[in-house]
Amino acid sequence: MTVGIDLIHFATADYYLGLDTFAREKGTELEKYTVGIGQEKMSIAPPDEDIVTLAAKAARPILDQIDPNSITNVLFATESGVDQSKSAGAYLHGLLGLSNRCRTVELKHACYGGTAALQMACALVTANPKERILVIAADIAKYDVDSSGEATQGCGAVAMLITPDPRILAIEPGSGYFTEDVMDFWRPNHRATALVDGKYSTKVYLNSLKQAWQHFVSETGRSFEQIDAFCYHIPFSRMTEKAHKALCKTVGARLSKNTFQTQTQPGQIYNRVLGNSYSASLFIGFCSFLDNAPDDLSHKRFGLFSYGSGCVAEFLTGIVQPGYEKVLMRGSHQKQIQARTPLTYEQYLTFYYPATQDPDNVTFDVNNRGPYRLSGIQHAIRRYQNRS
Ligand code: HMG
């Protein structure tokens, strides 16, 4: 029996800030963003969109294709948690009307959380093939105004259905992982925005890749040459190029420009116009690869590198299943990206850094055009609206 991703769909916000607008505002050359970090736009969530509404928007098209009562677990990975106790998964469970015979939990380790959820889901399904698991990775990336990270914000949620005999990607047993207690990026409880030591974080990312790869090789015996395509965690799309170059150096591979591009480029297309979506970013990159690769990917082995600051990393592989094309939701992904409304820099500030208000009692203006929205918070209780 194989286990892995049976269906995958992502959602993003209805608005974006162009890095052209951003560069004008900051008096910076546009090429610093389009070439230097490889980004064009950042998806920006209005105050009535949060990780729960993004997750519900991502999951809805999956649930529409199956019996929602068959979901036995919701594993919700995020570092943009909306409550210190109640899991975002419980809000999502209610909004989606899932069965009460379901386990629900929230998982966290920066951008790595989604991979932890995926691996745990695969282990649960392997132990009991009756399990049908909804894995969510959802985040809204927020840094301080005028910080080095501001150009790398974004948001998105990925929903994945994990089952036996999956139709998209069979995850292979064995992986390489690495943990080190470092301060490259973190967000203390009292802060809405992350703190980052930007240049150091890219160094730690690359070292973690090398460490996780070496562990992967010793655990699985698989080699670089046996992997056809690579998806990396994408904080900004140029990080993929840096990562793949570093991995090639580690294994002593000398790739032609064409092979390098074929192995990595289709995975960057969506992230370039969405920005960082933290825990969702690797999987949006995977969707981007599947949706945009010019060739049939059936039977191809994918290498997935997950990195979460602080830091935890993992390198794993999976085999794309024949017939995967029939169950991709490419149309929905592309429609959402194209339908977004551009923001001025001032509008972005009002969405991301709203004037101080009572956090326990607030009603939000209607900006979110999706099927689910956060209408407000009354007496510290979040009120969601289902318009689906
Ligand atoms: P910076 O200081 O804004 O930019 O920091 P820079 O001056 O280093 O320039 C960036 C690149 O653009 C450089 O290229 C410049 O040469 C180039 P590189 O040296 O990297 O090859 N450049 C230009 N190119 C063409 N034309 C121009 C031009 N000007 C400059 N005119 C930094 C960049 C990434 C540090 C910043 O954006 C940042 O702090 N980002 C946030 C942290 C981050 O994304 N780190 C990535 C690794 S950690 C990670 O991925 C985890 C994370 O997702 C969080 C989590 O796990 O939860 C962040």
Tab-separated table of C-alpha atoms and ligand atoms in Angstrom:
chain	number	residue	atom	x	y	z
A	1	MET	CA	0.000	0.000	0.000
A	2	THR	CA	1.248	3.494	-0.805
A	3	VAL	CA	0.310	6.563	1.277
A	4	GLY	CA	0.437	10.236	0.389
A	5	ILE	CA	-1.314	13.215	-1.171
A	6	ASP	CA	-4.590	12.231	-2.815
A	7	LEU	CA	-5.824	15.790	-3.482
A	8	ILE	CA	-4.171	19.198	-3.017
A	9	HIS	CA	-5.588	22.708	-3.377
A	10	PHE	CA	-4.416	26.118	-2.201
A	11	ALA	CA	-6.082	29.443	-1.499
A	12	THR	CA	-4.792	32.976	-1.197
A	13	ALA	CA	-6.186	36.432	-0.403
A	14	ASP	CA	-8.176	38.644	-2.791
A	15	TYR	CA	-5.563	41.465	-2.773
A	16	TYR	CA	-1.908	41.988	-3.572
A	17	LEU	CA	0.764	44.624	-3.245
A	18	GLY	CA	2.976	44.866	-6.332
A	19	LEU	CA	6.681	45.109	-5.664
A	20	ASP	CA	6.717	47.891	-8.281
A	21	THR	CA	4.460	49.936	-5.963
A	22	PHE	CA	6.614	48.870	-3.012
A	23	ALA	CA	9.883	49.850	-4.769
A	24	ARG	CA	8.491	53.318	-5.662
A	25	GLU	CA	7.415	53.866	-2.064
A	26	LYS	CA	10.796	52.815	-0.663
A	27	GLY	CA	12.873	54.536	-3.357
A	28	THR	CA	14.534	51.217	-4.252
A	29	GLU	CA	15.391	49.802	-7.684
A	30	LEU	CA	12.650	47.386	-8.775
A	31	GLU	CA	15.311	44.869	-9.903
A	32	LYS	CA	16.359	44.354	-6.292
A	33	TYR	CA	13.037	42.539	-5.916
A	34	THR	CA	12.333	41.098	-9.364
A	35	VAL	CA	15.938	39.902	-9.904
A	36	GLY	CA	17.627	40.029	-6.459
A	37	ILE	CA	14.980	38.081	-4.535
A	38	GLY	CA	12.838	37.002	-7.509
A	39	GLN	CA	9.503	38.410	-6.359
A	40	GLU	CA	6.833	40.442	-8.187
A	41	LYS	CA	3.795	40.584	-5.890
A	42	MET	CA	2.739	39.787	-2.331
A	43	SER	CA	-0.741	38.483	-1.494
A	44	ILE	CA	-2.174	40.661	1.261
A	45	ALA	CA	-4.987	39.511	3.546
A	46	PRO	CA	-7.554	42.117	4.678
A	47	PRO	CA	-8.518	42.101	8.393
A	48	ASP	CA	-11.579	39.905	7.677
A	49	GLU	CA	-9.363	37.137	6.229
A	50	ASP	CA	-7.293	34.995	8.606
A	51	ILE	CA	-5.674	31.558	8.556
A	52	VAL	CA	-9.031	29.898	9.294
A	53	THR	CA	-10.872	31.517	6.364
A	54	LEU	CA	-7.886	30.876	4.068
A	55	ALA	CA	-7.800	27.236	5.202
A	56	ALA	CA	-11.538	26.798	4.664
A	57	LYS	CA	-11.232	28.302	1.175
A	58	ALA	CA	-8.385	25.880	0.442
A	59	ALA	CA	-10.224	22.823	1.795
A	60	ARG	CA	-13.714	23.417	0.323
A	61	PRO	CA	-12.997	22.100	-3.217
A	62	ILE	CA	-11.460	18.926	-1.715
A	63	LEU	CA	-14.468	18.277	0.520
A	64	ASP	CA	-16.794	18.855	-2.434
A	65	GLN	CA	-15.237	15.770	-4.088
A	66	ILE	CA	-15.489	13.362	-1.134
A	67	ASP	CA	-17.814	12.500	1.745
A	68	PRO	CA	-16.795	15.157	4.331
A	69	ASN	CA	-17.835	12.737	7.096
A	70	SER	CA	-14.991	10.466	6.044
A	71	ILE	CA	-12.386	12.929	7.444
A	72	THR	CA	-10.977	11.377	10.625
A	73	ASN	CA	-8.302	13.981	11.468
A	74	VAL	CA	-7.639	17.659	10.851
A	75	LEU	CA	-3.959	18.498	11.307
A	76	PHE	CA	-3.629	22.286	11.072
A	77	ALA	CA	-0.098	23.656	10.745
A	78	THR	CA	0.452	27.371	11.241
A	79	GLU	CA	2.706	29.947	12.869
A	80	SER	CA	-0.018	32.624	12.594
A	81	GLY	CA	-2.146	31.098	15.367
A	82	VAL	CA	-5.303	32.985	16.361
A	83	ASP	CA	-5.543	31.524	19.894
A	84	GLN	CA	-3.045	30.174	22.412
A	85	SER	CA	-5.351	27.312	23.487
A	86	LYS	CA	-8.094	26.529	20.995
A	87	SER	CA	-6.682	25.156	17.769
A	88	ALA	CA	-7.377	26.866	14.461
A	89	GLY	CA	-8.375	23.352	13.373
A	90	ALA	CA	-11.402	23.453	15.690
A	91	TYR	CA	-12.626	26.715	14.126
A	92	LEU	CA	-12.056	25.172	10.707
A	93	HIS	CA	-13.850	21.973	11.706
A	94	GLY	CA	-16.921	24.032	12.642
A	95	LEU	CA	-16.833	26.195	9.544
A	96	LEU	CA	-16.586	23.152	7.259
A	97	GLY	CA	-19.238	21.177	9.171
A	98	LEU	CA	-17.036	18.100	9.638
A	99	SER	CA	-18.069	15.014	11.614
A	100	ASN	CA	-17.614	15.016	15.401
A	101	ARG	CA	-15.846	11.664	15.007
A	102	CYS	CA	-12.643	13.489	14.128
A	103	ARG	CA	-9.361	14.354	15.875
A	104	THR	CA	-8.293	17.981	15.482
A	105	VAL	CA	-5.027	19.616	16.456
A	106	GLU	CA	-2.790	22.578	15.612
A	107	LEU	CA	0.928	22.052	14.952
A	108	LYS	CA	3.731	24.578	14.939
A	109	HIS	CA	7.293	24.924	13.996
A	110	ALA	CA	7.646	28.026	11.796
A	111	CYS	CA	7.540	27.095	8.092
A	112	TYR	CA	8.234	23.430	8.856
A	113	GLY	CA	4.846	22.726	10.536
A	114	GLY	CA	3.080	21.624	7.335
A	115	THR	CA	5.693	18.947	6.696
A	116	ALA	CA	5.400	17.680	10.271
A	117	ALA	CA	1.623	17.419	9.719
A	118	LEU	CA	2.115	15.609	6.410
A	119	GLN	CA	4.536	13.080	7.910
A	120	MET	CA	2.281	12.463	10.918
A	121	ALA	CA	-0.716	12.012	8.628
A	122	CYS	CA	1.184	9.466	6.515
A	123	ALA	CA	2.172	7.552	9.669
A	124	LEU	CA	-1.457	7.504	10.906
A	125	VAL	CA	-2.753	6.255	7.555
A	126	THR	CA	-0.034	3.594	7.376
A	127	ALA	CA	-1.023	2.392	10.860
A	128	ASN	CA	-4.736	2.435	10.036
A	129	PRO	CA	-5.676	2.614	6.330
A	130	LYS	CA	-9.228	3.668	7.262
A	131	GLU	CA	-7.970	7.123	8.234
A	132	ARG	CA	-8.686	10.045	5.864
A	133	ILE	CA	-6.674	13.051	6.966
A	134	LEU	CA	-7.070	16.719	6.099
A	135	VAL	CA	-3.680	18.390	6.410
A	136	ILE	CA	-3.734	22.187	6.408
A	137	ALA	CA	-0.779	24.552	6.227
A	138	ALA	CA	-1.868	28.199	6.435
A	139	ASP	CA	-0.012	31.418	7.214
A	140	ILE	CA	0.019	35.178	6.831
A	141	ALA	CA	3.615	36.420	6.667
A	142	LYS	CA	4.032	39.777	8.407
A	143	TYR	CA	7.187	41.741	9.193
A	144	ASP	CA	7.681	45.272	10.532
A	145	VAL	CA	7.346	48.204	8.129
A	146	ASP	CA	10.777	49.143	6.735
A	147	SER	CA	12.388	45.916	7.978
A	148	SER	CA	14.433	43.730	5.600
A	149	GLY	CA	11.633	41.158	5.543
A	150	GLU	CA	8.861	43.569	4.473
A	151	ALA	CA	9.388	42.793	0.765
A	152	THR	CA	8.972	39.066	1.434
A	153	GLN	CA	5.476	39.048	2.953
A	154	GLY	CA	2.517	37.162	1.525
A	155	CYS	CA	-0.147	34.675	2.530
A	156	GLY	CA	-1.734	31.389	1.559
A	157	ALA	CA	-3.195	28.117	2.755
A	158	VAL	CA	-2.809	24.617	1.383
A	159	ALA	CA	-5.219	21.754	2.012
A	160	MET	CA	-4.087	18.172	1.346
A	161	LEU	CA	-6.086	14.982	1.635
A	162	ILE	CA	-3.843	12.154	2.868
A	163	THR	CA	-5.059	8.633	2.044
A	164	PRO	CA	-3.866	5.160	1.072
A	165	ASP	CA	-3.209	4.701	-2.661
A	166	PRO	CA	-3.074	8.458	-3.300
A	167	ARG	CA	-3.782	9.884	-6.747
A	168	ILE	CA	-1.104	12.617	-6.747
A	169	LEU	CA	2.034	11.858	-4.710
A	170	ALA	CA	3.046	8.665	-2.890
A	171	ILE	CA	5.388	9.701	-0.067
A	172	GLU	CA	8.373	7.348	0.164
A	173	PRO	CA	9.438	5.888	3.494
A	174	GLY	CA	12.580	7.392	5.001
A	175	SER	CA	13.686	11.005	5.125
A	176	GLY	CA	16.481	13.188	6.469
A	177	TYR	CA	15.874	15.705	9.239
A	178	PHE	CA	17.768	18.245	11.294
A	179	THR	CA	17.097	20.441	14.340
A	180	GLU	CA	19.261	23.217	15.788
A	181	ASP	CA	18.319	25.863	18.363
A	182	VAL	CA	19.126	29.130	16.514
A	183	MET	CA	17.689	32.674	16.454
A	184	ASP	CA	17.313	33.449	12.741
A	185	PHE	CA	13.576	34.277	12.750
A	186	TRP	CA	11.045	34.215	15.583
A	187	ARG	CA	7.850	35.881	16.826
A	188	PRO	CA	7.381	36.276	20.592
A	189	ASN	CA	3.776	35.935	21.845
A	190	HIS	CA	3.166	39.660	22.250
A	191	ARG	CA	4.158	40.523	18.656
A	192	ALA	CA	2.013	40.517	15.511
A	193	THR	CA	5.107	40.698	13.307
A	194	ALA	CA	8.116	38.400	13.051
A	195	LEU	CA	11.676	39.375	13.918
A	196	VAL	CA	14.391	38.197	11.587
A	197	ASP	CA	18.150	38.217	11.140
A	198	GLY	CA	17.713	38.093	7.364
A	199	LYS	CA	21.153	37.261	5.967
A	200	TYR	CA	21.900	34.845	8.828
A	201	SER	CA	18.562	33.080	8.159
A	202	THR	CA	19.575	32.281	4.578
A	203	LYS	CA	22.880	30.805	5.825
A	204	VAL	CA	21.090	28.656	8.423
A	205	TYR	CA	18.606	27.525	5.747
A	206	LEU	CA	21.449	26.382	3.467
A	207	ASN	CA	23.331	24.607	6.254
A	208	SER	CA	20.097	22.836	7.292
A	209	LEU	CA	19.625	21.692	3.700
A	210	LYS	CA	23.095	20.153	3.669
A	211	GLN	CA	22.531	18.457	7.047
A	212	ALA	CA	19.054	17.129	6.176
A	213	TRP	CA	20.343	15.882	2.804
A	214	GLN	CA	23.240	13.977	4.393
A	215	HIS	CA	20.850	12.351	6.852
A	216	PHE	CA	18.437	11.552	3.964
A	217	VAL	CA	21.200	9.774	2.053
A	218	SER	CA	22.334	7.746	5.057
A	219	GLU	CA	18.722	6.797	5.909
A	220	THR	CA	17.450	5.927	2.429
A	221	GLY	CA	20.505	5.200	0.260
A	222	ARG	CA	18.903	7.301	-2.510
A	223	SER	CA	21.103	9.591	-4.573
A	224	PHE	CA	20.737	13.025	-6.181
A	225	GLU	CA	20.652	11.407	-9.638
A	226	GLN	CA	17.558	9.372	-8.671
A	227	ILE	CA	15.517	12.548	-8.066
A	228	ASP	CA	13.863	14.206	-11.071
A	229	ALA	CA	12.514	17.443	-9.592
A	230	PHE	CA	13.094	19.540	-6.476
A	231	CYS	CA	10.731	21.746	-4.472
A	232	TYR	CA	12.230	23.835	-1.696
A	233	HIS	CA	10.648	25.978	0.997
A	234	ILE	CA	10.315	29.325	-0.790
A	235	PRO	CA	10.540	32.456	1.402
A	236	PHE	CA	11.312	34.293	-1.871
A	237	SER	CA	11.725	32.524	-5.172
A	238	ARG	CA	15.456	33.182	-5.600
A	239	MET	CA	16.043	31.063	-2.473
A	240	THR	CA	15.221	28.022	-4.632
A	241	GLU	CA	18.145	28.860	-6.911
A	242	LYS	CA	20.476	29.351	-3.952
A	243	ALA	CA	19.287	26.068	-2.389
A	244	HIS	CA	19.595	23.983	-5.531
A	245	LYS	CA	23.082	25.389	-6.256
A	246	ALA	CA	24.103	24.541	-2.676
A	247	LEU	CA	22.746	20.994	-2.972
A	248	CYS	CA	24.502	20.489	-6.328
A	249	LYS	CA	27.753	21.638	-4.688
A	250	THR	CA	27.227	19.258	-1.751
A	251	VAL	CA	26.762	16.258	-4.058
A	252	GLY	CA	29.306	17.409	-6.670
A	253	ALA	CA	26.691	17.615	-9.478
A	254	ARG	CA	27.436	19.818	-12.495
A	255	LEU	CA	24.087	20.485	-14.133
A	256	SER	CA	23.504	22.264	-17.444
A	257	LYS	CA	21.445	25.476	-17.178
A	258	ASN	CA	18.588	23.648	-18.874
A	259	THR	CA	18.582	20.712	-16.434
A	260	PHE	CA	18.834	23.100	-13.475
A	261	GLN	CA	15.773	24.980	-14.772
A	262	THR	CA	13.790	21.814	-15.567
A	263	GLN	CA	14.416	20.509	-12.048
A	264	THR	CA	13.328	23.674	-10.222
A	265	GLN	CA	11.724	26.447	-12.294
A	266	PRO	CA	8.045	25.347	-12.549
A	267	GLY	CA	7.891	25.275	-8.737
A	268	GLN	CA	8.603	28.990	-8.425
A	269	ILE	CA	5.879	30.463	-10.633
A	270	TYR	CA	3.104	30.877	-8.044
A	271	ASN	CA	5.324	31.910	-5.124
A	272	ARG	CA	6.819	34.703	-7.240
A	273	VAL	CA	3.407	36.402	-7.280
A	274	LEU	CA	2.096	35.253	-3.866
A	275	GLY	CA	5.109	35.882	-1.629
A	276	ASN	CA	5.999	33.886	1.465
A	277	SER	CA	3.166	31.857	2.959
A	278	TYR	CA	5.436	30.249	5.577
A	279	SER	CA	4.163	26.700	6.287
A	280	ALA	CA	2.161	26.612	3.030
A	281	SER	CA	4.995	27.861	0.858
A	282	LEU	CA	6.667	24.512	0.045
A	283	PHE	CA	3.332	22.967	-0.919
A	284	ILE	CA	2.223	25.944	-3.022
A	285	GLY	CA	5.565	25.464	-4.775
A	286	PHE	CA	4.661	21.805	-5.316
A	287	CYS	CA	1.251	22.836	-6.771
A	288	SER	CA	3.089	25.319	-8.973
A	289	PHE	CA	5.346	22.548	-10.290
A	290	LEU	CA	2.462	20.163	-11.025
A	291	ASP	CA	0.297	22.865	-12.628
A	292	ASN	CA	3.022	24.445	-14.772
A	293	ALA	CA	5.537	21.741	-15.788
A	294	PRO	CA	5.522	21.353	-19.575
A	295	ASP	CA	6.015	17.561	-19.451
A	296	ASP	CA	4.078	14.645	-17.980
A	297	LEU	CA	5.410	14.100	-14.454
A	298	SER	CA	3.969	10.596	-13.951
A	299	HIS	CA	6.395	8.287	-12.094
A	300	LYS	CA	8.824	11.179	-11.466
A	301	ARG	CA	10.508	11.293	-8.082
A	302	PHE	CA	10.189	14.679	-6.325
A	303	GLY	CA	12.547	15.860	-3.594
A	304	LEU	CA	10.827	18.158	-1.083
A	305	PHE	CA	12.938	20.295	1.247
A	306	SER	CA	11.111	21.845	4.172
A	307	TYR	CA	12.750	24.507	6.334
A	308	GLY	CA	11.340	26.208	9.425
A	309	SER	CA	13.395	28.879	11.130
A	310	GLY	CA	14.548	28.345	14.631
A	311	CYS	CA	15.255	25.706	13.126
A	312	VAL	CA	13.899	22.361	11.871
A	313	ALA	CA	14.429	20.976	8.363
A	314	GLU	CA	13.510	17.803	6.503
A	315	PHE	CA	14.275	16.344	3.073
A	316	LEU	CA	11.800	13.758	1.791
A	317	THR	CA	10.766	12.272	-1.513
A	318	GLY	CA	7.609	11.141	-3.256
A	319	ILE	CA	6.594	9.576	-6.553
A	320	VAL	CA	4.056	11.351	-8.778
A	321	GLN	CA	1.212	8.978	-9.601
A	322	PRO	CA	0.070	8.279	-13.172
A	323	GLY	CA	-3.234	10.053	-13.863
A	324	TYR	CA	-2.395	12.882	-11.377
A	325	GLU	CA	-3.238	15.482	-14.033
A	326	LYS	CA	-6.929	14.540	-13.902
A	327	VAL	CA	-7.265	15.603	-10.248
A	328	LEU	CA	-5.200	18.824	-10.258
A	329	MET	CA	-7.116	22.031	-9.452
A	330	ARG	CA	-5.011	24.235	-11.716
A	331	GLY	CA	-7.990	26.333	-12.889
A	332	SER	CA	-8.938	27.363	-9.351
A	333	HIS	CA	-5.321	28.216	-8.451
A	334	GLN	CA	-4.791	30.384	-11.505
A	335	LYS	CA	-8.196	32.066	-11.282
A	336	GLN	CA	-7.559	33.148	-7.678
A	337	ILE	CA	-4.166	34.610	-8.561
A	338	GLN	CA	-5.539	36.509	-11.554
A	339	ALA	CA	-8.676	37.782	-9.777
A	340	ARG	CA	-6.756	39.606	-7.036
A	341	THR	CA	-7.103	43.394	-6.706
A	342	PRO	CA	-3.927	45.527	-6.506
A	343	LEU	CA	-3.495	47.717	-3.416
A	344	THR	CA	-1.820	51.086	-3.031
A	345	TYR	CA	0.892	51.196	-0.371
A	346	GLU	CA	-1.508	53.125	1.920
A	347	GLN	CA	-4.267	50.506	1.480
A	348	TYR	CA	-1.766	47.752	2.312
A	349	LEU	CA	-0.855	49.585	5.532
A	350	THR	CA	-4.515	49.793	6.591
A	351	PHE	CA	-4.986	46.050	5.932
A	352	TYR	CA	-1.804	44.896	7.628
A	353	TYR	CA	-1.282	47.416	10.416
A	354	PRO	CA	-4.793	48.630	11.329
A	355	ALA	CA	-5.184	51.474	13.832
A	356	THR	CA	-5.316	50.229	17.421
A	357	GLN	CA	-8.760	48.956	18.365
A	358	ASP	CA	-10.179	46.837	21.170
A	359	PRO	CA	-8.967	43.328	20.175
A	360	ASP	CA	-11.824	41.733	22.165
A	361	ASN	CA	-14.625	43.676	20.437
A	362	VAL	CA	-14.254	44.593	16.801
A	363	THR	CA	-16.348	44.400	13.633
A	364	PHE	CA	-14.446	44.123	10.375
A	365	ASP	CA	-15.359	45.885	7.115
A	366	VAL	CA	-16.275	43.522	4.293
A	367	ASN	CA	-13.194	43.184	2.089
A	368	ASN	CA	-12.745	39.400	1.906
A	369	ARG	CA	-14.664	38.179	-1.175
A	370	GLY	CA	-14.214	34.466	-0.431
A	371	PRO	CA	-16.734	31.900	0.793
A	372	TYR	CA	-15.718	32.324	4.447
A	373	ARG	CA	-14.885	35.493	6.363
A	374	LEU	CA	-14.044	36.676	9.846
A	375	SER	CA	-16.876	39.130	10.508
A	376	GLY	CA	-15.614	40.277	13.883
A	377	ILE	CA	-14.657	39.457	17.450
A	378	GLN	CA	-17.228	39.892	20.229
A	379	HIS	CA	-16.325	39.433	23.890
A	380	ALA	CA	-13.085	37.829	22.667
A	381	ILE	CA	-14.963	35.236	20.602
A	382	ARG	CA	-14.123	35.043	16.911
A	383	ARG	CA	-17.198	35.198	14.677
A	384	TYR	CA	-16.908	33.565	11.265
A	385	GLN	CA	-19.373	33.902	8.420
A	386	ASN	CA	-20.039	31.069	5.987
A	387	ARG	CA	-21.171	32.400	2.604
A	388	SER	CA	-20.538	29.179	0.663
B	1	HMG	P1	18.091	42.753	1.838
B	1	HMG	O1	19.071	43.414	2.714
B	1	HMG	O2	16.732	43.393	1.698
B	1	HMG	O3	18.582	42.620	0.368
B	1	HMG	O4	17.920	41.272	2.383
B	1	HMG	P2	20.091	42.474	-0.226
B	1	HMG	O5	20.734	43.802	-0.235
B	1	HMG	O6	20.844	41.337	0.419
B	1	HMG	O7	19.694	42.077	-1.704
B	1	HMG	C1	19.082	40.872	-1.972
B	1	HMG	C2	19.667	40.352	-3.267
B	1	HMG	O8	19.296	41.280	-4.296
B	1	HMG	C3	21.197	40.293	-3.285
B	1	HMG	O9	21.558	39.193	-4.079
B	1	HMG	C4	21.581	41.582	-4.005
B	1	HMG	O10	22.846	41.501	-4.672
B	1	HMG	C5	20.451	41.671	-5.012
B	1	HMG	P3	22.369	37.968	-3.426
B	1	HMG	O11	23.527	38.524	-2.724
B	1	HMG	O12	21.415	37.328	-2.435
B	1	HMG	O13	22.685	37.074	-4.592
B	1	HMG	N1	20.210	43.042	-5.499
B	1	HMG	C6	19.976	43.343	-6.789
B	1	HMG	N2	19.894	42.564	-7.887
B	1	HMG	C7	19.614	43.178	-9.078
B	1	HMG	N3	19.423	44.530	-9.200
B	1	HMG	C8	19.486	45.330	-8.121
B	1	HMG	C9	19.775	44.744	-6.850
B	1	HMG	N4	19.912	45.230	-5.592
B	1	HMG	C10	20.186	44.179	-4.781
B	1	HMG	N5	19.297	46.647	-8.248
B	1	HMG	C11	16.801	39.232	2.728
B	1	HMG	C12	17.418	40.150	1.695
B	1	HMG	C13	16.482	37.917	2.123
B	1	HMG	C14	17.821	39.025	3.859
B	1	HMG	C15	15.512	39.932	3.273
B	1	HMG	O14	14.550	39.968	2.265
B	1	HMG	C16	14.921	39.261	4.498
B	1	HMG	O15	15.305	39.559	5.629
B	1	HMG	N6	13.911	38.380	4.291
B	1	HMG	C17	13.228	37.668	5.378
B	1	HMG	C18	14.002	36.454	5.842
B	1	HMG	C19	14.028	35.338	4.827
B	1	HMG	O16	13.189	35.271	3.946
B	1	HMG	N7	14.989	34.424	4.987
B	1	HMG	C20	15.088	33.272	4.115
B	1	HMG	C21	15.645	32.043	4.817
B	1	HMG	S1	14.813	31.712	6.354
B	1	HMG	C22	13.297	31.004	5.861
B	1	HMG	O17	13.106	30.703	4.741
B	1	HMG	C23	12.254	30.843	6.923
B	1	HMG	C24	11.105	31.830	6.859
B	1	HMG	O18	10.243	31.500	5.789
B	1	HMG	C25	10.358	31.861	8.194
B	1	HMG	C26	9.845	30.556	8.782
B	1	HMG	O19	10.490	29.507	8.769
B	1	HMG	O20	8.759	30.617	9.384
B	1	HMG	C27	11.577	33.252	6.616
